[in-house]
Short mmCIF file of C-alpha atoms and ligand atoms in Angstrom, two decimals:
data_model
loop_
_atom_site.label_atom_id
_atom_site.label_comp_id
_atom_site.label_asym_id
_atom_site.label_seq_id
_atom_site.Cartn_x
_atom_site.Cartn_y
_atom_site.Cartn_z
CA MET A 1 -7.38 13.27 32.31
CA THR A 2 -5.41 13.05 29.09
CA LEU A 3 -7.47 11.47 26.34
CA ILE A 4 -6.15 8.93 23.86
CA ASN A 5 -6.25 9.37 20.06
CA GLU A 6 -9.17 6.96 19.68
CA ASN A 7 -8.16 6.09 16.14
CA TYR A 8 -5.51 3.88 17.71
CA LEU A 9 -8.27 1.82 19.30
CA ASN A 10 -9.43 0.96 15.78
CA LEU A 11 -6.18 -0.83 14.92
CA GLN A 12 -6.73 -4.56 14.51
CA GLY A 13 -4.30 -6.68 16.53
CA SER A 14 -0.59 -6.02 16.72
CA TYR A 15 1.71 -5.12 13.83
CA LEU A 16 1.94 -8.23 11.63
CA PHE A 17 5.70 -8.80 11.78
CA ALA A 18 5.77 -8.18 15.53
CA GLU A 19 3.16 -10.94 15.95
CA VAL A 20 5.14 -13.33 13.71
CA ALA A 21 8.28 -12.59 15.76
CA ARG A 22 6.40 -13.13 19.04
CA ARG A 23 5.02 -16.52 17.98
CA THR A 24 8.39 -17.61 16.57
CA ALA A 25 10.19 -16.69 19.79
CA ALA A 26 7.61 -18.64 21.84
CA TYR A 27 8.08 -21.72 19.62
CA LYS A 28 11.88 -21.51 19.84
CA ALA A 29 11.77 -21.14 23.62
CA ALA A 30 9.64 -24.27 23.88
CA HIS A 31 11.72 -26.29 21.37
CA ALA A 32 15.36 -25.55 22.14
CA GLY A 33 17.73 -27.39 19.79
CA GLN A 34 15.40 -27.39 16.75
CA GLU A 35 16.70 -25.45 13.78
CA VAL A 36 14.01 -22.96 12.81
CA ILE A 37 14.54 -21.36 9.38
CA SER A 38 13.07 -17.91 8.83
CA LEU A 39 11.44 -17.15 5.51
CA GLY A 40 9.22 -14.69 7.38
CA ILE A 41 10.00 -10.98 7.56
CA GLY A 42 11.68 -9.67 4.42
CA ASP A 43 14.99 -8.83 6.03
CA VAL A 44 18.18 -9.23 4.04
CA SER A 45 20.93 -11.70 4.98
CA ARG A 46 23.80 -10.57 2.73
CA PRO A 47 26.17 -7.85 4.03
CA LEU A 48 26.71 -4.41 2.53
CA VAL A 49 28.79 -4.62 -0.65
CA PRO A 50 32.45 -3.45 -0.64
CA ALA A 51 31.71 -0.38 -2.79
CA VAL A 52 29.25 0.85 -0.15
CA VAL A 53 31.43 -0.03 2.84
CA ASN A 54 34.46 1.75 1.35
CA ALA A 55 32.43 4.88 0.56
CA MET A 56 31.08 4.94 4.12
CA LYS A 57 34.58 4.53 5.57
CA ARG A 58 35.80 7.47 3.49
CA ALA A 59 32.81 9.52 4.67
CA CYS A 60 33.59 8.55 8.27
CA ASP A 61 37.14 9.86 7.85
CA GLU A 62 35.76 13.13 6.45
CA MET A 63 33.52 13.47 9.50
CA GLY A 64 36.59 13.07 11.74
CA GLN A 65 38.45 16.05 10.19
CA ALA A 66 37.63 19.66 11.01
CA ALA A 67 37.99 20.70 7.37
CA THR A 68 35.47 18.17 6.06
CA PHE A 69 33.19 17.66 9.07
CA ARG A 70 29.48 18.29 8.46
CA GLY A 71 26.64 18.99 10.88
CA TYR A 72 22.98 18.95 9.88
CA GLY A 73 22.52 18.09 6.23
CA PRO A 74 19.78 19.35 3.91
CA TYR A 75 16.29 18.13 4.93
CA GLU A 76 15.67 16.82 1.43
CA GLY A 77 19.04 15.04 1.15
CA TYR A 78 22.47 15.95 -0.20
CA ASP A 79 22.63 17.17 -3.80
CA PHE A 80 25.23 14.53 -4.72
CA LEU A 81 22.79 11.72 -3.96
CA ARG A 82 19.67 13.37 -5.41
CA ARG A 83 21.57 14.18 -8.61
CA THR A 84 22.87 10.62 -8.93
CA ILE A 85 19.43 9.10 -8.38
CA ALA A 86 17.76 11.45 -10.87
CA ALA A 87 20.37 10.62 -13.52
CA HIS A 88 20.62 6.89 -12.97
CA ASP A 89 17.10 5.82 -12.04
CA TYR A 90 15.19 8.27 -14.22
CA VAL A 91 16.88 10.49 -16.85
CA ASP A 92 19.15 7.71 -18.18
CA ARG A 93 16.04 5.56 -18.59
CA GLY A 94 14.22 8.27 -20.51
CA VAL A 95 12.11 9.52 -17.59
CA ALA A 96 12.13 13.28 -16.98
CA ILE A 97 12.53 13.48 -13.19
CA GLN A 98 14.75 16.25 -11.79
CA GLU A 99 16.84 16.17 -8.63
CA ASP A 100 14.58 18.70 -6.86
CA GLU A 101 11.73 16.18 -7.18
CA ILE A 102 13.69 13.64 -5.10
CA PHE A 103 13.65 13.54 -1.29
CA ILE A 104 16.06 11.32 0.64
CA SER A 105 14.77 9.66 3.81
CA ASP A 106 15.50 6.93 6.33
CA GLY A 107 13.13 4.42 4.77
CA ALA A 108 10.26 3.77 2.39
CA LYS A 109 8.28 2.56 5.40
CA SER A 110 8.49 5.98 7.08
CA ASP A 111 7.83 7.84 3.81
CA VAL A 112 4.82 5.77 2.89
CA ALA A 113 3.53 6.02 6.46
CA ASN A 114 4.07 9.79 6.70
CA PHE A 115 2.94 10.91 3.26
CA GLN A 116 -0.76 10.52 4.06
CA GLU A 117 -0.46 13.48 6.48
CA LEU A 118 -0.60 15.83 3.49
CA PHE A 119 -4.17 14.84 2.66
CA SER A 120 -7.53 15.67 4.20
CA SER A 121 -8.67 13.43 7.04
CA HIS A 122 -11.77 12.79 4.89
CA ALA A 123 -9.79 11.51 1.90
CA ARG A 124 -11.15 8.19 0.60
CA VAL A 125 -8.40 5.56 0.54
CA ALA A 126 -8.23 2.58 -1.82
CA LEU A 127 -5.81 -0.28 -1.16
CA GLN A 128 -4.74 -3.47 -2.85
CA ASP A 129 -5.83 -6.38 -0.69
CA PRO A 130 -3.59 -8.14 0.39
CA VAL A 131 -0.88 -5.53 0.78
CA TYR A 132 1.92 -4.24 3.04
CA PRO A 133 0.04 -3.45 6.30
CA VAL A 134 1.61 -0.02 6.85
CA TYR A 135 -0.66 1.67 4.27
CA LEU A 136 -3.82 0.63 6.07
CA ASP A 137 -2.62 1.02 9.66
CA THR A 138 -1.34 4.58 9.15
CA ASN A 139 -4.66 5.61 7.63
CA VAL A 140 -6.46 4.00 10.56
CA MET A 141 -4.24 6.03 12.92
CA ALA A 142 -5.12 9.17 10.94
CA GLY A 143 -8.85 8.52 11.31
CA ARG A 144 -9.69 7.79 7.66
CA SER A 145 -10.84 4.20 8.06
CA GLY A 146 -14.23 4.51 9.74
CA ALA A 147 -15.36 1.66 11.98
CA TRP A 148 -14.30 -1.99 11.72
CA LYS A 149 -17.41 -3.88 10.57
CA GLY A 150 -17.78 -7.42 9.33
CA GLY A 151 -14.05 -7.92 8.85
CA GLU A 152 -13.26 -4.63 7.10
CA PHE A 153 -13.13 -0.88 7.64
CA GLU A 154 -16.24 0.89 6.41
CA HIS A 155 -14.49 3.80 4.64
CA ILE A 156 -11.62 1.89 3.02
CA ILE A 157 -12.01 0.72 -0.57
CA TYR A 158 -10.45 -2.72 -0.81
CA LEU A 159 -9.14 -3.90 -4.18
CA PRO A 160 -8.94 -7.70 -3.95
CA CYS A 161 -5.88 -9.26 -5.61
CA THR A 162 -6.29 -13.00 -5.95
CA ALA A 163 -5.20 -15.76 -8.31
CA GLU A 164 -8.52 -15.22 -10.15
CA ASN A 165 -7.58 -11.67 -11.24
CA HIS A 166 -3.86 -12.52 -11.54
CA PHE A 167 -3.24 -10.31 -8.49
CA SER A 168 -3.89 -7.18 -10.55
CA PRO A 169 -6.88 -5.11 -9.40
CA ARG A 170 -8.92 -2.83 -11.65
CA PRO A 171 -9.52 0.80 -10.68
CA PRO A 172 -12.63 1.05 -8.49
CA GLN A 173 -16.04 2.16 -9.78
CA GLN A 174 -16.49 4.60 -6.90
CA HIS A 175 -14.39 7.70 -6.24
CA ALA A 176 -11.15 7.40 -4.26
CA ASP A 177 -8.75 10.23 -3.41
CA LEU A 178 -5.70 8.16 -2.54
CA VAL A 179 -4.70 4.82 -4.02
CA TYR A 180 -1.78 2.76 -2.74
CA LEU A 181 -0.20 0.50 -5.35
CA CYS A 182 2.79 -1.71 -4.63
CA SER A 183 4.69 -3.23 -7.56
CA PRO A 184 6.52 -5.58 -7.54
CA ASN A 185 4.01 -6.44 -4.90
CA ASN A 186 4.54 -7.22 -1.28
CA PRO A 187 3.22 -9.84 -0.50
CA THR A 188 2.10 -11.52 -3.75
CA GLY A 189 5.45 -11.14 -5.54
CA THR A 190 3.68 -10.18 -8.78
CA ALA A 191 4.28 -7.00 -10.81
CA LEU A 192 2.00 -4.65 -12.74
CA THR A 193 2.55 -4.33 -16.49
CA LYS A 194 2.75 -1.02 -18.35
CA ALA A 195 -0.76 -1.54 -19.73
CA GLN A 196 -2.19 -2.23 -16.27
CA LEU A 197 -0.43 0.78 -14.81
CA GLN A 198 -1.58 3.02 -17.69
CA LYS A 199 -5.19 2.19 -16.74
CA TRP A 200 -4.47 3.35 -13.18
CA VAL A 201 -2.77 6.55 -14.30
CA ASP A 202 -5.63 7.41 -16.67
CA TRP A 203 -8.17 6.68 -13.94
CA ALA A 204 -6.28 8.79 -11.38
CA ASN A 205 -5.98 11.77 -13.73
CA GLU A 206 -9.68 11.52 -14.57
CA HIS A 207 -10.69 11.27 -10.88
CA ARG A 208 -8.03 13.77 -9.73
CA ALA A 209 -6.82 11.08 -7.36
CA VAL A 210 -3.24 10.58 -6.15
CA ILE A 211 -1.45 7.23 -6.55
CA LEU A 212 1.08 6.43 -3.83
CA TYR A 213 3.30 4.00 -5.71
CA ASP A 214 5.59 1.80 -3.65
CA SER A 215 8.33 0.37 -5.85
CA ALA A 216 10.72 -0.68 -3.07
CA TYR A 217 11.34 -3.96 -4.92
CA GLU A 218 11.94 -2.59 -8.44
CA ALA A 219 15.56 -3.81 -8.47
CA PHE A 220 14.21 -7.38 -8.54
CA ILE A 221 12.48 -6.88 -11.90
CA ARG A 222 14.09 -9.07 -14.54
CA ASP A 223 11.34 -9.11 -17.16
CA LYS A 224 12.41 -6.45 -19.67
CA ASP A 225 8.86 -5.36 -20.46
CA LEU A 226 7.86 -4.52 -16.91
CA PRO A 227 8.03 -0.88 -15.77
CA HIS A 228 10.51 -0.05 -12.99
CA SER A 229 8.88 3.30 -12.28
CA ILE A 230 5.35 4.62 -12.53
CA PHE A 231 6.89 7.65 -14.25
CA GLU A 232 7.56 5.49 -17.30
CA ILE A 233 3.80 5.76 -17.84
CA PRO A 234 2.58 8.86 -19.72
CA GLY A 235 0.52 11.12 -17.45
CA ALA A 236 1.96 9.82 -14.16
CA GLN A 237 3.66 13.09 -13.18
CA THR A 238 0.30 14.76 -12.53
CA CYS A 239 -1.08 11.95 -10.37
CA ALA A 240 1.66 9.88 -8.69
CA VAL A 241 4.29 9.86 -5.96
CA GLU A 242 6.88 7.06 -6.02
CA PHE A 243 8.65 5.45 -3.05
CA ARG A 244 11.96 3.63 -3.43
CA SER A 245 14.41 2.15 -1.01
CA PHE A 246 18.01 0.98 -0.66
CA SER A 247 16.87 -1.61 1.92
CA LYS A 248 16.28 -4.56 -0.37
CA THR A 249 18.29 -3.19 -3.31
CA ALA A 250 21.54 -2.80 -1.41
CA GLY A 251 21.08 -4.43 2.00
CA PHE A 252 20.24 -1.19 3.86
CA THR A 253 17.49 -2.58 6.14
CA GLY A 254 19.68 -1.79 9.16
CA THR A 255 21.58 1.12 7.59
CA ARG A 256 18.43 3.04 6.53
CA CYS A 257 18.18 5.06 3.35
CA ALA A 258 15.36 5.54 0.85
CA TYR A 259 13.83 8.22 -1.31
CA CYS A 260 10.54 9.41 -2.63
CA VAL A 261 9.84 11.20 -5.87
CA VAL A 262 7.25 13.99 -5.78
CA PRO A 263 6.85 15.58 -9.23
CA LYS A 264 6.43 19.35 -9.25
CA ALA A 265 3.49 18.96 -11.62
CA LEU A 266 1.47 17.11 -8.98
CA LYS A 267 -1.10 19.40 -7.31
CA ILE A 268 -3.91 18.95 -4.81
CA GLU A 269 -6.63 21.42 -3.79
CA ASP A 270 -8.30 22.97 -0.78
CA GLU A 271 -12.10 23.17 -0.57
CA ALA A 272 -12.10 26.57 -2.28
CA GLY A 273 -10.32 25.07 -5.29
CA ASN A 274 -6.89 26.65 -4.66
CA GLU A 275 -4.05 24.42 -5.84
CA TYR A 276 -1.00 23.34 -3.83
CA ALA A 277 2.09 21.53 -5.08
CA LEU A 278 2.68 18.30 -3.14
CA ASN A 279 6.43 18.76 -3.71
CA GLU A 280 6.40 21.98 -1.62
CA LEU A 281 4.11 20.52 1.02
CA TRP A 282 6.35 17.49 1.44
CA LEU A 283 9.42 19.68 1.84
CA ARG A 284 7.52 21.72 4.45
CA ARG A 285 6.61 18.52 6.29
CA GLN A 286 10.09 17.02 6.14
CA SER A 287 11.84 20.21 7.21
CA THR A 288 9.57 20.42 10.27
CA LYS A 289 9.69 16.79 11.34
CA PHE A 290 12.90 15.29 9.95
CA ASN A 291 16.57 16.18 10.13
CA GLY A 292 17.76 14.09 7.24
CA VAL A 293 19.81 10.95 6.75
CA SER A 294 23.42 10.92 7.93
CA TYR A 295 26.14 12.05 5.51
CA ILE A 296 27.92 8.71 5.93
CA VAL A 297 24.86 6.72 4.93
CA GLN A 298 24.10 8.98 1.95
CA ARG A 299 27.69 8.54 0.68
CA GLY A 300 27.14 4.78 1.03
CA ALA A 301 23.90 5.02 -0.96
CA GLU A 302 25.61 7.08 -3.66
CA ALA A 303 28.19 4.29 -4.07
CA VAL A 304 25.41 1.86 -5.04
CA PHE A 305 25.33 3.69 -8.40
CA THR A 306 29.05 3.35 -9.17
CA PRO A 307 29.96 0.64 -11.72
CA GLN A 308 31.32 -1.56 -8.87
CA GLY A 309 28.29 -0.86 -6.66
CA LEU A 310 25.86 -1.71 -9.44
CA GLU A 311 27.65 -4.95 -10.28
CA GLN A 312 28.05 -6.02 -6.63
CA THR A 313 24.42 -5.32 -5.72
CA ARG A 314 23.15 -6.98 -8.90
CA GLN A 315 24.97 -10.18 -7.92
CA ILE A 316 23.32 -10.15 -4.51
CA ILE A 317 19.85 -9.61 -5.96
CA ASP A 318 20.48 -12.41 -8.47
CA GLY A 319 21.30 -14.62 -5.46
CA TYR A 320 18.01 -13.76 -3.76
CA LEU A 321 16.12 -14.40 -7.00
CA ASP A 322 17.84 -17.76 -7.19
CA ASN A 323 16.56 -18.49 -3.67
CA ALA A 324 13.06 -17.57 -4.86
CA ARG A 325 13.40 -20.03 -7.75
CA VAL A 326 14.50 -22.78 -5.33
CA ILE A 327 11.51 -22.11 -3.07
CA LEU A 328 9.07 -22.05 -6.00
CA GLU A 329 10.41 -25.34 -7.36
CA ALA A 330 10.08 -27.02 -3.97
CA LEU A 331 6.52 -25.75 -3.57
CA HIS A 332 5.53 -26.99 -7.01
CA LYS A 333 7.15 -30.36 -6.26
CA ALA A 334 5.06 -30.64 -3.11
CA GLY A 335 1.93 -29.81 -5.11
CA PHE A 336 1.27 -26.23 -3.97
CA ALA A 337 -0.14 -23.50 -6.18
CA ALA A 338 2.52 -20.80 -5.87
CA TYR A 339 3.01 -17.37 -7.45
CA GLY A 340 5.47 -14.48 -7.66
CA GLY A 341 9.20 -14.94 -7.04
CA LYS A 342 10.30 -14.08 -10.59
CA ASN A 343 10.46 -10.28 -10.42
CA ALA A 344 10.24 -10.03 -6.65
CA PRO A 345 11.78 -11.58 -3.54
CA TYR A 346 8.41 -12.92 -2.34
CA VAL A 347 6.70 -16.22 -3.10
CA TRP A 348 2.97 -16.40 -2.45
CA LEU A 349 1.33 -19.76 -2.03
CA LYS A 350 -2.20 -21.05 -1.64
CA THR A 351 -2.60 -23.01 1.55
CA PRO A 352 -3.76 -26.60 0.99
CA GLN A 353 -7.17 -28.00 1.83
CA GLY A 354 -8.72 -24.71 2.88
CA ILE A 355 -6.47 -24.33 5.93
CA ASN A 356 -6.49 -20.72 7.09
CA SER A 357 -3.32 -18.64 6.99
CA TRP A 358 -2.51 -18.67 10.72
CA GLU A 359 -3.24 -22.41 10.99
CA PHE A 360 -0.81 -22.92 8.14
CA PHE A 361 1.75 -20.73 9.95
CA ASP A 362 1.52 -23.09 12.96
CA LEU A 363 1.68 -26.16 10.74
CA MET A 364 4.82 -24.95 8.93
CA LEU A 365 6.47 -24.12 12.21
CA GLU A 366 5.56 -27.37 13.94
CA LYS A 367 6.04 -29.81 11.04
CA LEU A 368 8.87 -28.16 9.07
CA GLN A 369 10.35 -25.59 11.50
CA ILE A 370 9.93 -22.91 8.82
CA VAL A 371 8.65 -19.43 9.58
CA GLY A 372 6.60 -17.67 6.92
CA THR A 373 4.04 -14.87 7.02
CA PRO A 374 0.30 -15.58 7.07
CA GLY A 375 -1.46 -14.08 4.05
CA SER A 376 -4.41 -12.89 6.13
CA GLY A 377 -2.04 -10.52 7.93
CA PHE A 378 -1.84 -8.52 4.69
CA GLY A 379 -5.61 -8.22 4.31
CA ARG A 380 -8.80 -10.22 4.10
CA ALA A 381 -8.20 -11.33 0.49
CA GLY A 382 -4.89 -12.82 1.71
CA GLU A 383 -6.75 -15.37 3.82
CA GLY A 384 -5.86 -18.88 2.64
CA TYR A 385 -2.47 -17.68 1.32
CA PHE A 386 1.01 -17.64 2.83
CA ARG A 387 4.19 -15.66 2.04
CA LEU A 388 7.76 -16.98 1.95
CA THR A 389 10.74 -14.68 1.42
CA ALA A 390 13.88 -15.28 -0.62
CA PHE A 391 16.13 -13.23 1.70
CA ASN A 392 17.74 -16.02 3.70
CA THR A 393 21.14 -17.49 2.81
CA PRO A 394 21.35 -19.97 -0.12
CA GLN A 395 22.28 -22.74 2.36
CA LEU A 396 19.30 -22.24 4.66
CA THR A 397 16.98 -21.65 1.70
CA GLN A 398 18.10 -25.01 0.23
CA GLN A 399 17.46 -26.70 3.57
CA ALA A 400 14.03 -25.12 3.82
CA ALA A 401 13.29 -26.16 0.22
CA GLN A 402 14.17 -29.78 1.02
CA ARG A 403 11.77 -29.74 3.95
CA ILE A 404 9.02 -28.15 1.80
CA ALA A 405 9.51 -30.57 -1.12
CA ALA A 406 9.00 -33.50 1.26
CA PHE A 407 5.86 -31.94 2.75
CA THR A 408 2.75 -34.11 2.55
CA PHE A 409 -0.79 -32.96 3.25
C1 MLT B 501 8.29 -7.37 4.82
O1 MLT B 501 8.67 -8.44 5.27
O2 MLT B 501 7.18 -7.22 4.28
C2 MLT B 501 9.22 -6.23 4.91
O3 MLT B 501 10.40 -6.56 5.49
C3 MLT B 501 8.63 -5.19 5.72
C4 MLT B 501 9.34 -3.90 5.53
O4 MLT B 501 10.06 -3.69 4.57
O5 MLT B 501 9.09 -3.04 6.39
#
C-alpha cells in the first residue's frame, strides 16, 4: 500500500479561487442569459502591450533560425533580463541589488510556494491574516502547520489585519522563523509604509528570522512615500527575500514570468550553527527542479522596461486604478465601509449587518450578478469582509458599479 503525505489531509477545503469558480459556474448554469460580472479572481483583462508583443515576435523569429536558436536557458534566467531588472527596479532607485541576486521564474505564486522548501520543517511561520492563501497552504503541505483546532492551525502565528489596526500588523511577541508579508496587500489593498516595514526588518534581524516579502502589486503604488521594495529599508538585505511578478504589472498572468530577489548577504543556519547563503540554496533548488522560463517570454519581459513598454504598461495600470476608484465610489455611495484600491488593484469591504463572507458572496451573485471573493477565504480575520478586483474592463466595471451603487440592505 502506498501511503499518502498526510499533511495534505490537513488542508482546509479546496483552493479558494477554485471554489469561487465552481460556485460561479453552477450559478451561471442555472441562470442562463443573466450577465454575471466577475470582480473575483485577480486576472487581468487588458492584452499584452505592443512593446512586449513585438519583442516576443522578434524572439520567435530568432528561435526559428539555426544561427539564433536557443535550447535550455540558464536556470536563474537570461543575463539580459536579470541585468535590466537590477538596473531599473533597484540600482536606479538607489537600492544596491545585483543581477546575480535575481532569479527569473514562471510566477510569483510558484516562487512563494516553493521557497519554503529551503527551511526546516520545524520552522515557525507567521502570516498576515487575511492573506493570499498560497503561503498558508504550502506550509500545511510541508507539515509546518500542526493540527487544525478551533478554526486555526496550532503552529501558525496569525497576525490579524483588520480595520482596527489599519490592516498593518505588529511583529509578534513570540519567536517566528519565517514571516510572510504582502504589500500592497492581497486581499486588503492596503500598503505598508517605510516606518512600518522598518519595524519588521529590525525585528527580523533581531530574531534572525526571514521575511518572505511578496510585492507582486508594487507597480500599483502611486503614493510617492510608500516603498516599492523591502530593500529600500536599511537592514533588509540580511533578513528578506522579495517576490515580484510581471503578471499584474504587464498582463503576464497567462504568459508567465516573475522573479525573486535573494540577497547574497542573507544567511540561515543548521543546528550546529554553520551558515548557508539562501542565494546559493535557491540556485541549487531551481537548477534541480526548474528548467527556466522560455527565451521568448523573457524577451517580452525585458521589453516592459523599454521607454515604450514602461509608458504602455503604466497606462494600463492607471486604467485598473481608475476601475478601483469607480468601485470604491460606488461602495461608499451604497453605504459600505471600503478600503484599499488606491495603491493596489483590490478593494476590501466590510459586509453589512454582520453577514458572513460566503453569505455575502451568494447575495452579490443572486441580487447583483457580481462575483467577488469572500474575505474568510483569505483567513479567519477576513470573515465579515469581501474582496472586489479592479481587473475587469472599464465598461463592465462601470456596469458593476451601477449595480453596487443601487444596492440596498
Ligand atoms: C488573486 O486573485 O488573488 C490572484 O489572482 C491570485 C494569484 O495571483 O495567483
